[in-house]
mmCIF file of C-alpha atoms in Angstrom:
data_model
loop_
_atom_site.group_PDB
_atom_site.id
_atom_site.type_symbol
_atom_site.label_atom_id
_atom_site.label_comp_id
_atom_site.label_asym_id
_atom_site.label_seq_id
_atom_site.Cartn_x
_atom_site.Cartn_y
_atom_site.Cartn_z
ATOM 1 C CA ASP A 1 13.944 10.770 -10.934
ATOM 2 C CA THR A 2 14.256 7.006 -10.892
ATOM 3 C CA GLY A 3 11.193 6.226 -8.808
ATOM 4 C CA VAL A 4 7.899 4.675 -9.879
ATOM 5 C CA SER A 5 6.178 7.011 -12.308
ATOM 6 C CA GLN A 6 2.432 7.212 -12.867
ATOM 7 C CA ASP A 7 0.470 9.081 -15.498
ATOM 8 C CA PRO A 8 -1.811 10.940 -15.464
ATOM 9 C CA ARG A 9 -1.687 12.187 -11.914
ATOM 10 C CA HIS A 10 -5.276 13.378 -12.038
ATOM 11 C CA LYS A 11 -8.150 12.399 -14.271
ATOM 12 C CA ILE A 12 -11.737 13.624 -14.261
ATOM 13 C CA THR A 13 -14.072 11.643 -16.456
ATOM 14 C CA LYS A 14 -17.751 11.300 -17.086
ATOM 15 C CA ARG A 15 -19.576 8.205 -15.997
ATOM 16 C CA GLY A 16 -19.519 5.605 -18.726
ATOM 17 C CA GLN A 17 -16.233 6.708 -20.259
ATOM 18 C CA ASN A 18 -13.109 4.550 -20.382
ATOM 19 C CA VAL A 19 -9.890 5.611 -18.693
ATOM 20 C CA THR A 20 -6.356 4.249 -18.820
ATOM 21 C CA PHE A 21 -3.528 4.757 -16.363
ATOM 22 C CA ARG A 22 0.108 4.089 -17.041
ATOM 23 C CA CYS A 23 2.808 2.993 -14.619
ATOM 24 C CA ASP A 24 6.545 2.978 -15.256
ATOM 25 C CA PRO A 25 8.225 0.949 -12.529
ATOM 26 C CA ILE A 26 11.768 1.344 -11.322
ATOM 27 C CA SER A 27 14.122 -0.069 -13.929
ATOM 28 C CA GLU A 28 14.775 -3.794 -13.541
ATOM 29 C CA HIS A 29 11.981 -4.269 -11.025
ATOM 30 C CA ASN A 30 10.254 -7.377 -12.256
ATOM 31 C CA ARG A 31 7.313 -7.272 -9.832
ATOM 32 C CA LEU A 32 4.633 -4.672 -10.419
ATOM 33 C CA TYR A 33 1.500 -4.106 -8.340
ATOM 34 C CA TRP A 34 -1.700 -2.118 -8.734
ATOM 35 C CA TYR A 35 -3.692 -0.956 -5.717
ATOM 36 C CA ARG A 36 -6.724 1.259 -5.247
ATOM 37 C CA GLN A 37 -7.134 3.593 -2.284
ATOM 38 C CA THR A 38 -10.095 5.664 -1.169
ATOM 39 C CA LEU A 39 -10.004 8.345 1.505
ATOM 40 C CA GLY A 40 -9.493 6.977 4.975
ATOM 41 C CA GLN A 41 -8.845 3.437 3.787
ATOM 42 C CA GLY A 42 -5.787 1.312 3.265
ATOM 43 C CA PRO A 43 -4.620 0.421 -0.238
ATOM 44 C CA GLU A 44 -6.732 -2.363 -1.711
ATOM 45 C CA PHE A 45 -4.930 -4.952 -3.821
ATOM 46 C CA LEU A 46 -6.036 -5.141 -7.460
ATOM 47 C CA THR A 47 -3.479 -7.185 -9.367
ATOM 48 C CA TYR A 48 0.202 -7.895 -9.792
ATOM 49 C CA PHE A 49 2.715 -8.975 -12.414
ATOM 50 C CA GLN A 50 5.982 -10.785 -12.495
ATOM 51 C CA ASN A 51 7.596 -9.561 -15.684
ATOM 52 C CA GLU A 52 4.813 -9.728 -18.276
ATOM 53 C CA ALA A 53 2.822 -12.447 -16.506
ATOM 54 C CA GLN A 54 -0.229 -11.394 -14.519
ATOM 55 C CA LEU A 55 0.030 -13.619 -11.459
ATOM 56 C CA GLU A 56 -3.112 -12.666 -9.619
ATOM 57 C CA LYS A 57 -6.185 -10.507 -9.984
ATOM 58 C CA SER A 58 -8.391 -9.607 -7.043
ATOM 59 C CA ARG A 59 -11.749 -11.362 -7.003
ATOM 60 C CA LEU A 60 -13.249 -8.029 -6.011
ATOM 61 C CA LEU A 61 -12.246 -6.585 -9.359
ATOM 62 C CA SER A 62 -15.020 -6.455 -11.912
ATOM 63 C CA ASP A 63 -14.574 -7.360 -15.560
ATOM 64 C CA ARG A 64 -14.488 -3.650 -16.355
ATOM 65 C CA PHE A 65 -10.925 -3.544 -15.048
ATOM 66 C CA SER A 66 -8.030 -4.884 -17.056
ATOM 67 C CA ALA A 67 -4.297 -4.554 -16.635
ATOM 68 C CA GLU A 68 -1.426 -5.361 -18.938
ATOM 69 C CA ARG A 69 2.340 -5.364 -18.856
ATOM 70 C CA PRO A 70 3.123 -6.371 -22.415
ATOM 71 C CA LYS A 71 6.904 -6.234 -22.382
ATOM 72 C CA GLY A 72 7.513 -6.665 -18.718
ATOM 73 C CA SER A 73 8.353 -3.005 -18.261
ATOM 74 C CA PHE A 74 5.554 -0.422 -18.064
ATOM 75 C CA SER A 75 1.991 -1.392 -17.198
ATOM 76 C CA THR A 76 -1.434 -0.017 -18.006
ATOM 77 C CA LEU A 77 -4.643 -0.239 -16.014
ATOM 78 C CA GLU A 78 -7.824 0.329 -17.980
ATOM 79 C CA ILE A 79 -11.261 0.909 -16.512
ATOM 80 C CA GLN A 80 -14.133 0.567 -18.934
ATOM 81 C CA ARG A 81 -17.566 2.170 -18.503
ATOM 82 C CA THR A 82 -16.493 4.031 -15.396
ATOM 83 C CA GLU A 83 -18.872 4.352 -12.468
ATOM 84 C CA GLN A 84 -18.881 6.878 -9.638
ATOM 85 C CA GLY A 85 -17.718 4.151 -7.274
ATOM 86 C CA ASP A 86 -14.493 3.905 -9.268
ATOM 87 C CA SER A 87 -13.426 7.306 -7.941
ATOM 88 C CA ALA A 88 -10.227 6.647 -6.004
ATOM 89 C CA MET A 89 -6.465 6.909 -6.128
ATOM 90 C CA TYR A 90 -4.866 4.168 -8.191
ATOM 91 C CA LEU A 91 -1.428 3.289 -6.911
ATOM 92 C CA CYS A 92 1.274 1.420 -8.734
ATOM 93 C CA ALA A 93 4.215 -0.172 -6.948
ATOM 94 C CA SER A 94 7.238 -2.230 -7.919
ATOM 95 C CA ARG A 95 10.087 -4.230 -6.480
ATOM 96 C CA THR A 96 12.826 -6.594 -7.487
ATOM 97 C CA GLY A 97 12.362 -10.330 -7.385
ATOM 98 C CA SER A 98 14.521 -10.602 -4.301
ATOM 99 C CA GLY A 99 13.906 -7.379 -2.423
ATOM 100 C CA ASN A 100 11.610 -6.718 0.512
ATOM 101 C CA THR A 101 11.086 -3.045 -0.224
ATOM 102 C CA ILE A 102 8.055 -2.157 -2.309
ATOM 103 C CA TYR A 103 8.241 1.281 -3.908
ATOM 104 C CA PHE A 104 4.991 3.107 -4.576
ATOM 105 C CA GLY A 105 4.329 5.740 -7.190
ATOM 106 C CA GLU A 106 2.560 8.958 -6.318
ATOM 107 C CA GLY A 107 -0.736 7.609 -7.585
ATOM 108 C CA SER A 108 -3.298 8.552 -10.185
ATOM 109 C CA TRP A 109 -6.401 10.254 -8.841
ATOM 110 C CA LEU A 110 -9.606 9.378 -10.658
ATOM 111 C CA THR A 111 -12.820 11.343 -10.252
ATOM 112 C CA VAL A 112 -15.901 10.062 -12.042
ATOM 113 C CA VAL A 113 -18.654 12.643 -12.401
ATOM 114 C CA GLY B 1 -10.801 -13.990 3.586
ATOM 115 C CA GLN B 2 -7.936 -13.002 5.781
ATOM 116 C CA GLN B 3 -8.296 -9.556 7.294
ATOM 117 C CA VAL B 4 -5.708 -7.387 8.888
ATOM 118 C CA MET B 5 -7.057 -5.057 11.547
ATOM 119 C CA GLN B 6 -5.458 -2.047 13.147
ATOM 120 C CA ILE B 7 -6.194 -0.060 16.264
ATOM 121 C CA PRO B 8 -6.670 2.700 16.995
ATOM 122 C CA GLN B 9 -8.120 4.243 13.856
ATOM 123 C CA TYR B 10 -7.030 7.723 14.942
ATOM 124 C CA GLN B 11 -4.598 8.974 17.559
ATOM 125 C CA HIS B 12 -3.919 12.545 18.594
ATOM 126 C CA VAL B 13 -0.855 13.116 20.746
ATOM 127 C CA GLN B 14 1.019 16.067 22.127
ATOM 128 C CA GLU B 15 4.463 16.480 20.653
ATOM 129 C CA GLY B 16 6.903 14.536 22.795
ATOM 130 C CA GLU B 17 4.401 11.876 23.826
ATOM 131 C CA ASP B 18 4.741 8.275 22.751
ATOM 132 C CA PHE B 19 2.495 6.556 20.221
ATOM 133 C CA THR B 20 1.666 2.931 19.530
ATOM 134 C CA THR B 21 -0.407 1.297 16.822
ATOM 135 C CA TYR B 22 -1.407 -2.342 16.854
ATOM 136 C CA CYS B 23 -1.968 -4.730 13.976
ATOM 137 C CA ASN B 24 -3.987 -7.906 14.522
ATOM 138 C CA SER B 25 -5.150 -10.850 12.486
ATOM 139 C CA SER B 26 -7.411 -13.810 13.181
ATOM 140 C CA THR B 27 -5.060 -15.993 11.143
ATOM 141 C CA THR B 28 -1.319 -16.375 11.251
ATOM 142 C CA LEU B 29 0.502 -13.568 9.546
ATOM 143 C CA SER B 30 3.281 -14.390 7.121
ATOM 144 C CA ASN B 31 5.638 -11.443 6.764
ATOM 145 C CA ILE B 32 4.561 -8.118 8.242
ATOM 146 C CA GLN B 33 5.471 -4.878 6.538
ATOM 147 C CA TRP B 34 4.925 -1.373 7.891
ATOM 148 C CA TYR B 35 4.328 1.708 5.786
ATOM 149 C CA LYS B 36 3.898 5.418 6.429
ATOM 150 C CA GLN B 37 1.736 7.643 4.272
ATOM 151 C CA ARG B 38 1.909 11.390 4.739
ATOM 152 C CA PRO B 39 -1.255 13.407 4.048
ATOM 153 C CA GLY B 40 -1.630 13.714 0.283
ATOM 154 C CA GLY B 41 1.260 11.330 -0.295
ATOM 155 C CA HIS B 42 1.845 7.713 -1.157
ATOM 156 C CA PRO B 43 2.773 4.776 1.099
ATOM 157 C CA VAL B 44 6.461 4.565 1.949
ATOM 158 C CA PHE B 45 7.933 1.253 3.055
ATOM 159 C CA LEU B 46 9.405 1.352 6.562
ATOM 160 C CA ILE B 47 10.358 -2.186 7.503
ATOM 161 C CA GLN B 48 9.614 -5.893 7.203
ATOM 162 C CA LEU B 49 9.330 -8.394 10.064
ATOM 163 C CA VAL B 50 9.590 -12.086 9.338
ATOM 164 C CA LYS B 51 10.357 -14.032 12.498
ATOM 165 C CA SER B 52 8.149 -14.781 15.474
ATOM 166 C CA GLY B 53 9.000 -12.406 18.332
ATOM 167 C CA GLU B 54 11.186 -10.245 16.134
ATOM 168 C CA VAL B 55 11.959 -6.704 17.295
ATOM 169 C CA LYS B 56 13.522 -4.073 15.062
ATOM 170 C CA LYS B 57 14.362 -0.451 15.747
ATOM 171 C CA GLN B 58 14.752 2.544 13.488
ATOM 172 C CA LYS B 59 15.772 5.563 15.552
ATOM 173 C CA ARG B 60 12.628 6.440 17.545
ATOM 174 C CA LEU B 61 10.531 3.679 15.928
ATOM 175 C CA THR B 62 10.296 0.184 17.399
ATOM 176 C CA PHE B 63 8.580 -2.622 15.520
ATOM 177 C CA GLN B 64 7.537 -5.923 17.055
ATOM 178 C CA PHE B 65 6.145 -9.159 15.698
ATOM 179 C CA GLY B 66 4.125 -11.266 18.123
ATOM 180 C CA GLU B 67 5.248 -14.686 19.257
ATOM 181 C CA ALA B 68 2.240 -16.333 17.640
ATOM 182 C CA LYS B 69 2.642 -14.206 14.489
ATOM 183 C CA LYS B 70 -0.913 -12.950 14.825
ATOM 184 C CA ASN B 71 -0.092 -9.407 15.825
ATOM 185 C CA SER B 72 2.461 -6.690 15.387
ATOM 186 C CA SER B 73 3.037 -3.228 16.780
ATOM 187 C CA LEU B 74 4.767 0.001 15.924
ATOM 188 C CA HIS B 75 5.859 2.263 18.767
ATOM 189 C CA ILE B 76 7.147 5.792 18.304
ATOM 190 C CA THR B 77 9.017 7.364 21.202
ATOM 191 C CA ALA B 78 8.783 11.118 21.762
ATOM 192 C CA THR B 79 6.699 11.972 18.726
ATOM 193 C CA GLN B 80 7.605 14.888 16.497
ATOM 194 C CA THR B 81 5.469 16.826 14.030
ATOM 195 C CA THR B 82 7.308 15.045 11.230
ATOM 196 C CA ASP B 83 5.713 11.779 12.416
ATOM 197 C CA VAL B 84 2.275 12.947 11.265
ATOM 198 C CA GLY B 85 0.651 10.561 8.805
ATOM 199 C CA THR B 86 -1.107 7.240 8.522
ATOM 200 C CA TYR B 87 0.721 4.092 9.486
ATOM 201 C CA PHE B 88 -0.272 0.866 7.763
ATOM 202 C CA CYS B 89 0.669 -2.680 8.515
ATOM 203 C CA ALA B 90 0.508 -5.101 5.610
ATOM 204 C CA ASP B 91 0.725 -8.868 5.426
ATOM 205 C CA GLU B 92 2.881 -10.355 2.694
ATOM 206 C CA LYS B 93 1.425 -13.805 2.216
ATOM 207 C CA THR B 94 4.545 -15.393 0.801
ATOM 208 C CA SER B 95 7.872 -13.885 -0.037
ATOM 209 C CA TYR B 96 7.678 -11.364 -2.869
ATOM 210 C CA ASP B 97 3.940 -11.963 -3.162
ATOM 211 C CA LYS B 98 1.150 -9.385 -2.917
ATOM 212 C CA VAL B 99 0.720 -7.539 0.344
ATOM 213 C CA ILE B 100 -2.633 -7.018 2.019
ATOM 214 C CA PHE B 101 -2.944 -3.732 3.872
ATOM 215 C CA GLY B 102 -4.699 -2.993 7.111
ATOM 216 C CA PRO B 103 -6.956 0.066 7.410
ATOM 217 C CA GLY B 104 -4.230 2.175 9.024
ATOM 218 C CA THR B 105 -3.843 4.380 12.078
ATOM 219 C CA SER B 106 -3.873 8.105 11.471
ATOM 220 C CA LEU B 107 -1.499 9.988 13.764
ATOM 221 C CA SER B 108 -1.837 13.675 14.527
ATOM 222 C CA VAL B 109 0.844 15.436 16.553
ATOM 223 C CA ILE B 110 -0.074 18.635 18.345
ATOM 224 C CA PRO B 111 2.936 20.960 18.626
#
């Protein structure tokens, strides 16, 4: 499969623990996006990268969230000191620098108990 | 900040009926994208509209961009059960930039 890959697909964690999600974009896609989606809502923008550079981070995102794309290929999204309100699906997406189509991964479901 | 709104929130139709969802913004939209998300799935890109007044068709789906670039619509002719899902419009602020999603319209098709 050459689509956007996310891992893990499901994560249950206790409040206060740290979690990390990984995203492998489609090969040669230099733009990578992270979104968060809760039930019944549209995807909410978190941050995006062009190659290894983080171009924008949502102002709604607390300092507990950090994302990296160290070599311009895969990306990680870390949430520190998780809270119950962090429970959501975390979606990664990618596209080329010249393409309109954004390809989403299947998402990583986070449940904070 | 800029908000993208969609109506209706939910729509239930009998199979074979038509369906339309509307996307509106108080500010001028840049490039409009439409996505479909099946229950339990992830958003799938359908199309992008760029020009004022643009109309594009994909089989039974017709997409329009308003003349003032403040609204857009998606119309499905003769719905089928395979059309079930949530349809999102999203505004791409500048080319290849982030996209801001609307809240979506959830479509149910009764066979």
